[in-house]
Amino acid sequence: MSDCLFCKIVRDEIPCRKVYEDDEVLAFHDINPVAPVHFMLIPKLHLDSLAEAEDAHVALLGRMLVLAPRLAKQQGLDNGFRTVINTGRGGGQEVFHLHIHVIGGGNIPPMVRRS
Ligand code: AMP
Ligand code: ZN
């Protein structure tokens, strides 16, 4: 996906503050953090969103989920963290390359406010 923002980050065409990288996965700090620690885990393979995930992606997605707590700990989140995957316009997704937000530190409010 030549004009995808996160694919450009994967290809080093746009800089990022890298947290982790291997052959399949890249993690980098969010440019507009909502908490003291806020980074994203993305597959290097372009998938628009979680809605496009198929059986062929099970191992890749599993690796990303297992990496999340390890990287969170490395970033100093000893007391827990939040993971968020926004999917599609209805889920508030803005960048259409699948990503897992890892958010923590400070006071994390309840995810859904009930009135
Ligand atoms: P989402 O709303 O789940 O699609 O999240 C997209 C996230 O990407 C937002 O939290 C943005 O702050 C973040 N973002 C956008 N551009 C960049 C960039 N160049 N580097 C790092 N994070 C970015
Ligand atoms: Zn992409």
XYZ file of N, CA, C and O and ligand atoms in Angstrom:
484
model
N 0.861 -1.189 0.000
C 0.000 0.000 0.000
C 0.900 1.243 0.000
O 1.359 1.694 1.037
N 1.115 1.815 -1.179
C 2.142 2.842 -1.317
C 1.806 4.127 -0.572
O 2.697 4.805 -0.073
N 0.523 4.480 -0.460
C 0.216 5.760 0.175
C -0.303 5.609 1.602
O -0.798 6.560 2.180
N -0.161 4.424 2.171
C -0.584 4.207 3.556
C 0.479 4.777 4.507
O 1.674 4.476 4.379
N 0.038 5.601 5.452
C 0.955 6.264 6.389
C 1.821 5.257 7.151
O 3.052 5.416 7.249
N 1.204 4.217 7.687
C 1.987 3.276 8.502
C 2.879 2.397 7.628
O 3.960 1.991 8.064
N 2.469 2.102 6.391
C 3.381 1.399 5.475
C 4.605 2.268 5.184
O 5.719 1.751 5.062
N 4.402 3.576 5.091
C 5.544 4.483 4.872
C 6.475 4.452 6.075
O 7.697 4.521 5.923
N 5.917 4.354 7.281
C 6.755 4.234 8.481
C 7.513 2.907 8.439
O 8.715 2.866 8.724
N 6.835 1.828 8.042
C 7.501 0.519 7.928
C 8.679 0.613 6.945
O 9.759 0.073 7.190
N 8.476 1.339 5.846
C 9.519 1.453 4.805
C 10.546 2.526 5.125
O 11.428 2.807 4.313
N 10.437 3.156 6.304
C 11.381 4.192 6.732
C 11.272 5.467 5.911
O 12.197 6.266 5.864
N 10.145 5.668 5.248
C 9.957 6.886 4.454
C 9.458 8.032 5.330
O 9.565 9.192 4.961
N 8.864 7.667 6.458
C 8.428 8.643 7.469
C 9.058 8.192 8.779
O 9.019 6.999 9.104
N 9.653 9.134 9.537
C 10.320 8.721 10.776
C 9.328 8.359 11.875
O 8.172 8.783 11.853
N 9.799 7.559 12.799
C 8.993 7.249 13.981
C 9.940 7.078 15.157
O 11.147 6.934 14.982
N 9.370 7.147 16.345
C 10.132 6.824 17.561
C 9.889 5.348 17.854
O 8.877 4.975 18.401
N 10.863 4.547 17.439
C 10.686 3.090 17.450
C 10.750 2.517 18.866
O 11.595 2.906 19.665
N 9.862 1.592 19.151
C 9.849 0.862 20.421
C 10.399 -0.544 20.206
O 11.117 -1.089 21.040
N 10.074 -1.140 19.060
C 10.441 -2.534 18.804
C 10.300 -2.808 17.313
O 9.428 -2.249 16.655
N 11.150 -3.691 16.802
C 10.999 -4.116 15.406
C 11.514 -5.539 15.233
O 12.542 -5.913 15.796
N 10.786 -6.332 14.482
C 11.317 -7.608 13.991
C 10.843 -7.770 12.549
O 10.362 -6.809 11.930
N 10.957 -8.961 12.002
C 10.627 -9.152 10.590
C 9.164 -8.870 10.270
O 8.826 -8.485 9.152
N 8.316 -9.087 11.255
C 6.866 -9.036 11.000
C 6.144 -7.883 11.675
O 5.027 -7.548 11.278
N 6.764 -7.341 12.704
C 6.057 -6.408 13.583
C 6.914 -5.173 13.842
O 8.136 -5.256 13.947
N 6.236 -4.021 13.919
C 6.908 -2.775 14.299
C 6.079 -2.127 15.402
O 4.841 -2.159 15.364
N 6.762 -1.555 16.379
C 6.070 -0.790 17.424
C 6.720 0.579 17.520
O 7.956 0.692 17.471
N 5.908 1.618 17.637
C 6.437 2.984 17.716
C 5.489 3.853 18.531
O 4.287 3.579 18.639
N 6.053 4.922 19.096
C 5.268 5.821 19.936
C 4.259 6.592 19.094
O 4.567 7.041 17.974
N 3.070 6.770 19.673
C 2.038 7.570 19.016
C 2.488 9.033 18.993
O 3.008 9.552 19.976
N 2.266 9.695 17.862
C 2.707 11.078 17.694
C 1.869 12.036 18.553
O 2.306 13.153 18.847
N 0.699 11.596 18.959
C -0.223 12.447 19.724
C -0.744 11.644 20.924
O -1.918 11.262 20.960
N 0.149 11.403 21.905
C -0.183 10.450 22.969
C -1.339 10.917 23.852
O -1.478 12.110 24.114
N -2.133 9.967 24.309
C -3.248 10.278 25.208
C -2.899 9.955 26.656
O -3.719 10.147 27.549
N -1.688 9.456 26.887
C -1.241 9.106 28.239
C 0.291 9.174 28.233
O 0.902 9.255 27.156
N 0.932 9.130 29.408
C 2.404 9.216 29.446
C 3.091 8.178 28.571
O 4.141 8.447 27.988
N 2.532 6.984 28.491
C 3.048 5.973 27.545
C 1.931 5.641 26.562
O 0.807 5.314 26.969
N 2.213 5.777 25.286
C 1.229 5.459 24.255
C 1.996 5.071 22.995
O 2.587 5.919 22.333
N 2.019 3.786 22.755
C 2.677 3.339 21.521
C 1.746 2.396 20.775
O 0.708 1.978 21.292
N 2.119 2.095 19.540
C 1.296 1.239 18.697
C 2.100 0.075 18.162
O 3.277 0.230 17.817
N 1.452 -1.053 18.113
C 2.041 -2.248 17.510
C 1.348 -2.453 16.173
O 0.113 -2.503 16.120
N 2.120 -2.600 15.120
C 1.511 -2.825 13.809
C 2.178 -4.021 13.134
O 3.368 -4.269 13.330
N 1.406 -4.749 12.318
C 2.045 -5.752 11.473
C 2.707 -5.025 10.297
O 2.177 -4.020 9.817
N 3.844 -5.511 9.842
C 4.456 -4.895 8.659
C 3.596 -5.157 7.418
O 3.553 -4.341 6.508
N 2.931 -6.276 7.439
C 1.961 -6.590 6.378
C 0.798 -5.609 6.467
O 0.240 -5.392 7.551
N 0.422 -5.031 5.343
C -0.715 -4.102 5.364
C -2.033 -4.853 5.455
O -2.364 -5.665 4.602
N -2.783 -4.547 6.515
C -4.190 -4.949 6.618
C -4.933 -3.672 6.980
O -4.514 -2.954 7.891
N -6.012 -3.384 6.288
C -6.738 -2.138 6.570
C -7.148 -2.049 8.033
O -7.040 -0.997 8.662
N -7.657 -3.155 8.550
C -8.161 -3.133 9.931
C -8.336 -4.564 10.401
O -8.133 -5.525 9.632
N -8.766 -4.712 11.651
C -9.030 -6.048 12.189
C -10.124 -6.750 11.399
O -10.171 -7.984 11.352
N -10.978 -5.974 10.753
C -12.075 -6.572 9.978
C -11.550 -7.370 8.787
O -12.267 -8.217 8.244
N -10.323 -7.106 8.370
C -9.744 -7.832 7.224
C -8.922 -9.044 7.683
O -8.354 -9.760 6.851
N -8.827 -9.274 8.985
C -8.026 -10.397 9.492
C -8.677 -11.724 9.124
O -9.900 -11.872 9.192
N -7.838 -12.672 8.724
C -8.320 -13.997 8.326
C -7.515 -15.068 9.069
O -6.566 -14.746 9.799
N -7.873 -16.319 8.830
C -7.172 -17.416 9.506
C -5.662 -17.356 9.262
O -4.871 -17.706 10.132
N -5.268 -16.900 8.094
C -3.841 -16.834 7.757
C -3.087 -15.859 8.663
O -1.854 -15.904 8.732
N -3.805 -14.995 9.367
C -3.162 -13.974 10.192
C -3.164 -14.316 11.683
O -2.723 -13.512 12.495
N -3.658 -15.502 12.007
C -3.811 -15.860 13.424
C -2.468 -15.809 14.162
O -2.361 -15.227 15.254
N -1.425 -16.387 13.573
C -0.129 -16.439 14.255
C 0.445 -15.033 14.420
O 0.967 -14.678 15.487
N 0.328 -14.228 13.374
C 0.841 -12.852 13.418
C 0.121 -12.046 14.505
O 0.768 -11.366 15.318
N -1.180 -12.130 14.542
C -1.944 -11.375 15.542
C -1.655 -11.890 16.942
O -1.564 -11.103 17.891
N -1.476 -13.206 17.054
C -1.127 -13.776 18.349
C 0.216 -13.275 18.830
O 0.385 -12.918 20.003
N 1.178 -13.191 17.930
C 2.507 -12.674 18.293
C 2.401 -11.234 18.781
O 3.062 -10.834 19.731
N 1.586 -10.446 18.094
C 1.435 -9.042 18.499
C 0.838 -8.949 19.902
O 1.278 -8.143 20.722
N -0.146 -9.777 20.183
C -0.773 -9.741 21.515
C 0.206 -10.174 22.600
O 0.196 -9.626 23.704
N 1.042 -11.160 22.289
C 2.019 -11.616 23.282
C 3.116 -10.574 23.482
O 3.652 -10.408 24.580
N 3.433 -9.846 22.427
C 4.449 -8.795 22.530
C 3.968 -7.604 23.356
O 4.769 -6.960 24.044
N 2.673 -7.319 23.290
C 2.158 -6.098 23.925
C 2.558 -5.984 25.401
O 3.117 -4.956 25.801
N 2.319 -6.998 26.240
C 2.699 -6.843 27.648
C 4.208 -6.757 27.863
O 4.673 -6.051 28.764
N 4.972 -7.450 27.018
C 6.437 -7.372 27.154
C 6.919 -5.954 26.886
O 7.737 -5.395 27.615
N 6.429 -5.371 25.794
C 6.864 -4.022 25.438
C 6.328 -3.010 26.443
O 7.020 -2.052 26.785
N 5.095 -3.233 26.915
C 4.532 -2.332 27.926
C 5.437 -2.303 29.153
O 5.747 -1.237 29.693
N 5.882 -3.467 29.566
C 6.764 -3.544 30.739
C 8.081 -2.825 30.473
O 8.584 -2.082 31.319
N 8.625 -3.040 29.278
C 9.878 -2.345 28.922
C 9.705 -0.833 28.942
O 10.654 -0.099 29.172
N 8.491 -0.368 28.678
C 8.225 1.081 28.679
C 7.855 1.571 30.075
O 7.437 2.716 30.248
N 7.963 0.693 31.063
C 7.761 1.100 32.455
C 6.355 0.888 32.980
O 6.043 1.316 34.088
N 5.522 0.238 32.212
C 4.142 0.025 32.651
C 4.061 -1.265 33.469
O 3.617 -2.296 32.990
N 4.513 -1.174 34.734
C 4.546 -2.353 35.607
C 3.181 -2.677 36.191
O 2.965 -3.765 36.700
N 2.298 -1.692 36.120
C 1.030 -1.811 36.845
C -0.162 -2.049 35.913
O -1.308 -1.883 36.309
N 0.133 -2.368 34.678
C -0.954 -2.619 33.732
C -1.034 -1.562 32.645
O -0.342 -0.534 32.685
N -1.874 -1.823 31.706
C -1.982 -0.945 30.533
C -3.296 -1.243 29.844
O -3.980 -2.224 30.168
N -3.643 -0.393 28.908
C -4.853 -0.607 28.098
C -4.446 -0.901 26.663
O -3.543 -0.245 26.124
N -5.115 -1.858 26.053
C -4.937 -2.077 24.619
C -6.240 -1.677 23.926
O -7.331 -1.953 24.435
N -6.081 -1.005 22.780
C -7.242 -0.541 22.017
C -7.004 -0.855 20.547
O -5.915 -0.591 20.023
N -8.001 -1.426 19.912
C -7.962 -1.607 18.453
C -9.222 -0.969 17.888
O -10.327 -1.516 18.038
N -9.074 0.185 17.284
C -10.219 0.824 16.631
C -10.384 0.193 15.250
O -9.416 0.063 14.501
N -11.604 -0.180 14.938
C -11.847 -0.907 13.681
C -12.942 -0.226 12.859
O -14.097 -0.152 13.301
N -12.525 0.292 11.707
C -13.482 0.911 10.788
C -13.951 2.274 11.287
O -13.665 2.685 12.409
N -14.650 2.968 10.414
C -15.117 4.316 10.777
C -16.047 4.257 11.982
O -16.021 5.133 12.841
N -16.839 3.182 12.065
C -17.742 3.026 13.209
C -17.007 2.821 14.516
O -17.568 3.054 15.589
N -15.752 2.373 14.434
C -14.933 2.172 15.632
C -13.977 3.314 15.882
O -13.088 3.210 16.734
N -14.115 4.388 15.110
C -13.261 5.566 15.316
C -11.866 5.426 14.740
O -10.960 6.185 15.090
N -11.662 4.466 13.830
C -10.331 4.288 13.234
C -10.012 5.457 12.309
O -10.869 5.892 11.521
N -8.777 5.965 12.421
C -8.347 7.096 11.583
C -7.262 6.694 10.591
O -7.210 7.227 9.488
N -6.390 5.795 11.011
C -5.335 5.314 10.111
C -5.676 3.881 9.733
O -5.748 2.999 10.608
N -5.883 3.656 8.444
C -6.392 2.356 7.998
C -5.264 1.389 7.669
O -5.111 0.921 6.545
N -4.458 1.132 8.687
C -3.469 0.048 8.720
C -3.602 -0.496 10.140
O -3.367 0.253 11.108
N -3.992 -1.749 10.250
C -4.275 -2.357 11.545
C -3.212 -2.003 12.591
O -2.010 -2.112 12.323
N -3.645 -1.566 13.762
C -2.706 -1.268 14.849
C -3.359 -1.520 16.192
O -4.562 -1.334 16.354
N -2.528 -1.915 17.136
C -2.953 -2.085 18.530
C -2.344 -0.938 19.322
O -1.117 -0.806 19.388
N -3.181 -0.088 19.907
C -2.674 0.943 20.814
C -2.337 0.291 22.158
O -3.118 -0.527 22.666
N -1.208 0.666 22.730
C -0.874 0.287 24.105
C -0.704 1.586 24.888
O 0.123 2.430 24.526
N -1.529 1.747 25.911
C -1.667 3.030 26.598
C -1.542 2.798 28.100
O -2.142 1.853 28.634
N -0.768 3.662 28.775
C -0.678 3.498 30.227
C 0.106 4.605 30.891
O 0.629 5.509 30.249
N 0.192 4.507 32.221
C 0.833 5.549 33.026
C -0.200 6.615 33.352
O -1.165 6.808 32.609
N -0.015 7.267 34.469
C -0.979 8.292 34.863
C -2.312 7.660 35.219
O -2.401 6.474 35.527
N -3.353 8.453 35.123
C -4.685 7.957 35.447
C -5.421 7.595 34.178
O -5.730 8.459 33.374
N -5.697 6.334 34.007
C -6.444 5.881 32.839
C -7.923 5.848 33.236
O -8.308 5.100 34.137
N -8.749 6.644 32.591
C -10.168 6.671 32.970
C -10.886 5.418 32.514
O -10.362 4.661 31.685
N -12.081 5.173 33.034
C -12.855 4.041 32.514
C -12.998 4.177 31.005
O -13.113 5.290 30.485
N -12.973 3.053 30.296
C -12.991 3.130 28.842
C -14.329 3.645 28.323
O -14.382 4.427 27.386
N -15.405 3.188 28.945
C -16.727 3.609 28.513
C -17.413 4.284 29.697
O -17.477 3.718 30.784
N -17.862 5.503 29.473
C -18.562 6.211 30.538
C -20.052 5.874 30.486
O -20.694 6.029 29.448
N -20.569 5.418 31.593
C -22.008 5.145 31.678
C -22.672 6.304 32.377
O -22.211 6.753 33.415
N -23.768 6.810 31.813
C -24.424 7.953 32.469
C -25.705 7.497 33.142
O -26.171 6.382 32.947
P -6.688 5.246 15.174
O -7.648 6.365 15.523
O -6.885 4.020 16.024
O -6.665 4.959 13.694
O -5.265 5.749 15.617
C -4.368 6.377 14.765
C -3.262 6.900 15.644
O -2.154 7.169 14.827
C -3.618 8.190 16.384
O -3.521 7.966 17.785
C -2.548 9.176 15.890
O -2.093 10.040 16.898
C -1.451 8.237 15.404
N -0.575 8.775 14.358
C -0.931 9.444 13.246
N 0.156 9.747 12.515
C 1.229 9.245 13.189
C 2.646 9.242 12.955
N 3.185 9.801 11.855
N 3.437 8.658 13.877
C 2.919 8.096 14.976
N 1.611 8.057 15.246
C 0.767 8.631 14.375
Zn -0.305 0.109 5.462
